[in-house]
Tab-separated table of N, CA and C in Angstrom:
chain	number	residue	atom	x	y	z
R	29	UNK	N	-4.220	13.258	2.693
R	29	UNK	CA	-4.345	11.859	2.354
R	29	UNK	C	-3.793	11.664	0.947
R	30	UNK	N	-3.122	10.527	0.728
R	30	UNK	CA	-2.562	10.200	-0.576
R	30	UNK	C	-3.319	9.031	-1.177
R	31	UNK	N	-3.463	9.053	-2.496
R	31	UNK	CA	-3.995	7.897	-3.202
R	31	UNK	C	-2.844	6.945	-3.464
R	32	UNK	N	-3.035	5.689	-3.149
R	32	UNK	CA	-2.022	4.674	-3.397
R	32	UNK	C	-2.659	3.512	-4.137
R	33	UNK	N	-1.885	2.896	-5.016
R	33	UNK	CA	-2.334	1.725	-5.756
R	33	UNK	C	-1.409	0.570	-5.403
R	34	UNK	N	-1.970	-0.512	-4.902
R	34	UNK	CA	-1.206	-1.729	-4.630
R	34	UNK	C	-1.620	-2.762	-5.667
R	35	UNK	N	-0.614	-3.399	-6.289
R	35	UNK	CA	-0.923	-4.298	-7.388
R	35	UNK	C	0.153	-5.354	-7.559
R	36	UNK	N	-0.242	-6.543	-8.052
R	36	UNK	CA	0.775	-7.499	-8.472
R	36	UNK	C	1.549	-6.903	-9.654
R	37	UNK	N	2.853	-7.179	-9.720
R	37	UNK	CA	3.674	-6.709	-10.832
R	37	UNK	C	4.780	-7.721	-11.069
R	38	UNK	N	4.776	-8.316	-12.264
R	38	UNK	CA	5.714	-9.382	-12.613
R	38	UNK	C	5.650	-10.469	-11.548
R	39	UNK	N	6.737	-10.739	-10.843
R	39	UNK	CA	6.722	-11.820	-9.850
R	39	UNK	C	6.694	-11.298	-8.418
R	40	UNK	N	6.254	-10.049	-8.236
R	40	UNK	CA	6.172	-9.471	-6.893
R	40	UNK	C	4.954	-8.556	-6.813
R	41	UNK	N	4.968	-7.638	-5.858
R	41	UNK	CA	3.862	-6.710	-5.644
R	41	UNK	C	4.444	-5.324	-5.422
R	42	UNK	N	3.705	-4.292	-5.829
R	42	UNK	CA	4.180	-2.920	-5.671
R	42	UNK	C	3.065	-2.025	-5.150
R	43	UNK	N	3.474	-0.932	-4.497
R	43	UNK	CA	2.571	0.151	-4.124
R	43	UNK	C	3.078	1.383	-4.862
R	44	UNK	N	2.179	2.035	-5.581
R	44	UNK	CA	2.522	3.207	-6.376
R	44	UNK	C	1.617	4.362	-6.020
R	45	UNK	N	2.128	5.565	-6.204
R	45	UNK	CA	1.334	6.778	-6.060
R	45	UNK	C	1.138	7.327	-7.470
R	46	UNK	N	-0.112	7.535	-7.908
R	46	UNK	CA	-0.343	8.038	-9.261
R	46	UNK	C	0.481	9.296	-9.546
R	47	UNK	N	1.109	9.311	-10.719
R	47	UNK	CA	1.897	10.455	-11.134
R	47	UNK	C	3.337	10.436	-10.662
R	48	UNK	N	3.718	9.440	-9.888
R	48	UNK	CA	5.092	9.343	-9.368
R	48	UNK	C	5.797	8.160	-10.020
R	49	UNK	N	7.088	8.296	-10.244
R	49	UNK	CA	7.870	7.212	-10.829
R	49	UNK	C	8.325	6.195	-9.791
R	50	UNK	N	8.443	6.621	-8.527
R	50	UNK	CA	8.903	5.739	-7.465
R	50	UNK	C	7.777	4.831	-6.994
R	51	UNK	N	8.168	3.726	-6.399
R	51	UNK	CA	7.198	2.820	-5.818
R	51	UNK	C	7.821	2.055	-4.669
R	52	UNK	N	7.018	1.250	-4.019
R	52	UNK	CA	7.472	0.420	-2.909
R	52	UNK	C	7.215	-1.028	-3.306
R	53	UNK	N	8.252	-1.850	-3.295
R	53	UNK	CA	8.098	-3.266	-3.596
R	53	UNK	C	7.657	-3.988	-2.329
R	54	UNK	N	6.654	-4.853	-2.463
R	54	UNK	CA	6.098	-5.572	-1.316
R	54	UNK	C	6.300	-7.071	-1.448
R	55	UNK	N	6.397	-7.726	-0.306
R	55	UNK	CA	6.332	-9.188	-0.282
R	55	UNK	C	4.855	-9.584	-0.397
R	56	UNK	N	4.608	-10.837	-0.721
R	56	UNK	CA	3.221	-11.293	-0.809
R	56	UNK	C	2.485	-11.155	0.525
R	57	UNK	N	3.099	-11.505	1.668
R	57	UNK	CA	2.377	-11.322	2.938
R	57	UNK	C	1.983	-9.866	3.197
R	58	UNK	N	2.836	-8.915	2.857
R	58	UNK	CA	2.496	-7.497	3.048
R	58	UNK	C	1.352	-7.096	2.117
R	59	UNK	N	1.394	-7.575	0.873
R	59	UNK	CA	0.314	-7.284	-0.068
R	59	UNK	C	-1.010	-7.842	0.459
R	60	UNK	N	-0.991	-9.068	0.966
R	60	UNK	CA	-2.211	-9.679	1.515
R	60	UNK	C	-2.705	-8.902	2.737
R	61	UNK	N	-1.782	-8.374	3.529
R	61	UNK	CA	-2.155	-7.545	4.680
R	61	UNK	C	-2.910	-6.297	4.212
R	62	UNK	N	-2.457	-5.699	3.106
R	62	UNK	CA	-3.162	-4.532	2.552
R	62	UNK	C	-4.550	-4.909	2.052
R	63	UNK	N	-4.658	-6.061	1.408
R	63	UNK	CA	-5.970	-6.520	0.946
R	63	UNK	C	-6.934	-6.673	2.117
R	64	UNK	N	-6.457	-7.264	3.200
R	64	UNK	CA	-7.308	-7.447	4.386
R	64	UNK	C	-7.725	-6.106	4.977
R	65	UNK	N	-6.790	-5.152	5.034
R	65	UNK	CA	-7.113	-3.817	5.555
R	65	UNK	C	-8.165	-3.152	4.678
R	66	UNK	N	-8.002	-3.259	3.374
R	66	UNK	CA	-8.982	-2.675	2.454
R	66	UNK	C	-10.356	-3.313	2.644
R	67	UNK	N	-10.385	-4.634	2.671
R	67	UNK	CA	-11.656	-5.346	2.750
R	67	UNK	C	-12.387	-5.118	4.066
R	68	UNK	N	-11.639	-4.893	5.143
R	68	UNK	CA	-12.269	-4.704	6.450
R	68	UNK	C	-12.484	-3.234	6.801
R	69	UNK	N	-11.936	-2.322	5.975
R	69	UNK	CA	-12.059	-0.894	6.268
R	69	UNK	C	-11.113	-0.429	7.358
R	70	UNK	N	-10.108	-1.247	7.669
R	70	UNK	CA	-9.142	-0.904	8.717
R	70	UNK	C	-8.173	0.170	8.235
R	71	UNK	N	-7.461	0.759	9.179
R	71	UNK	CA	-6.398	1.698	8.826
R	71	UNK	C	-5.304	0.967	8.071
R	72	UNK	N	-4.579	1.715	7.236
R	72	UNK	CA	-3.444	1.092	6.562
R	72	UNK	C	-2.395	0.738	7.607
R	73	UNK	N	-1.607	-0.286	7.351
R	73	UNK	CA	-0.576	-0.676	8.316
R	73	UNK	C	0.436	0.447	8.542
R	74	UNK	N	0.977	0.501	9.750
R	74	UNK	CA	1.948	1.530	10.094
R	74	UNK	C	3.135	1.527	9.145
R	75	UNK	N	3.614	0.333	8.774
R	75	UNK	CA	4.795	0.253	7.907
R	75	UNK	C	4.552	0.932	6.567
R	76	UNK	N	3.323	0.890	6.049
R	76	UNK	CA	3.042	1.550	4.773
R	76	UNK	C	2.940	3.055	4.960
R	77	UNK	N	2.295	3.480	6.033
R	77	UNK	CA	2.211	4.917	6.303
R	77	UNK	C	3.607	5.510	6.451
R	78	UNK	N	4.485	4.811	7.160
R	78	UNK	CA	5.856	5.303	7.342
R	78	UNK	C	6.608	5.324	6.018
R	79	UNK	N	6.464	4.271	5.226
R	79	UNK	CA	7.166	4.197	3.943
R	79	UNK	C	6.659	5.242	2.958
R	80	UNK	N	5.375	5.548	3.020
R	80	UNK	CA	4.790	6.537	2.112
R	80	UNK	C	4.965	7.956	2.631
R	81	UNK	N	5.459	8.082	3.873
R	81	UNK	CA	5.681	9.412	4.442
R	81	UNK	C	4.405	10.104	4.854
R	82	UNK	N	3.423	9.319	5.310
R	82	UNK	CA	2.141	9.879	5.722
R	82	UNK	C	1.796	9.383	7.114
R	83	UNK	N	0.804	10.014	7.710
R	83	UNK	CA	0.239	9.452	8.934
R	83	UNK	C	-0.743	8.364	8.529
R	84	UNK	N	-1.062	7.470	9.442
R	84	UNK	CA	-1.971	6.370	9.127
R	84	UNK	C	-3.331	6.913	8.727
R	85	UNK	N	-3.809	6.464	7.581
R	85	UNK	CA	-5.117	6.862	7.066
R	85	UNK	C	-5.856	5.615	6.624
R	86	UNK	N	-7.091	5.783	6.273
R	86	UNK	CA	-7.886	4.648	5.833
R	86	UNK	C	-7.577	4.324	4.384
R	87	UNK	N	-7.659	3.039	4.041
R	87	UNK	CA	-7.493	2.623	2.656
R	87	UNK	C	-8.790	2.875	1.921
R	88	UNK	N	-8.694	2.947	0.613
R	88	UNK	CA	-9.926	3.105	-0.176
R	88	UNK	C	-9.900	2.209	-1.378
């Protein structure tokens, strides 16, 4: 499992992995989808698992 941080950044949203320089830029709807997954305890969306190179895991 990987730790990921999703956050607003300037005029968009990003997902970062602590200690890494790379990140994933998100649209607002994708960021809101992550918020909903976190709040409901759902699995992370498939698109994020694929982009992060992981299997689907729970958000924390």
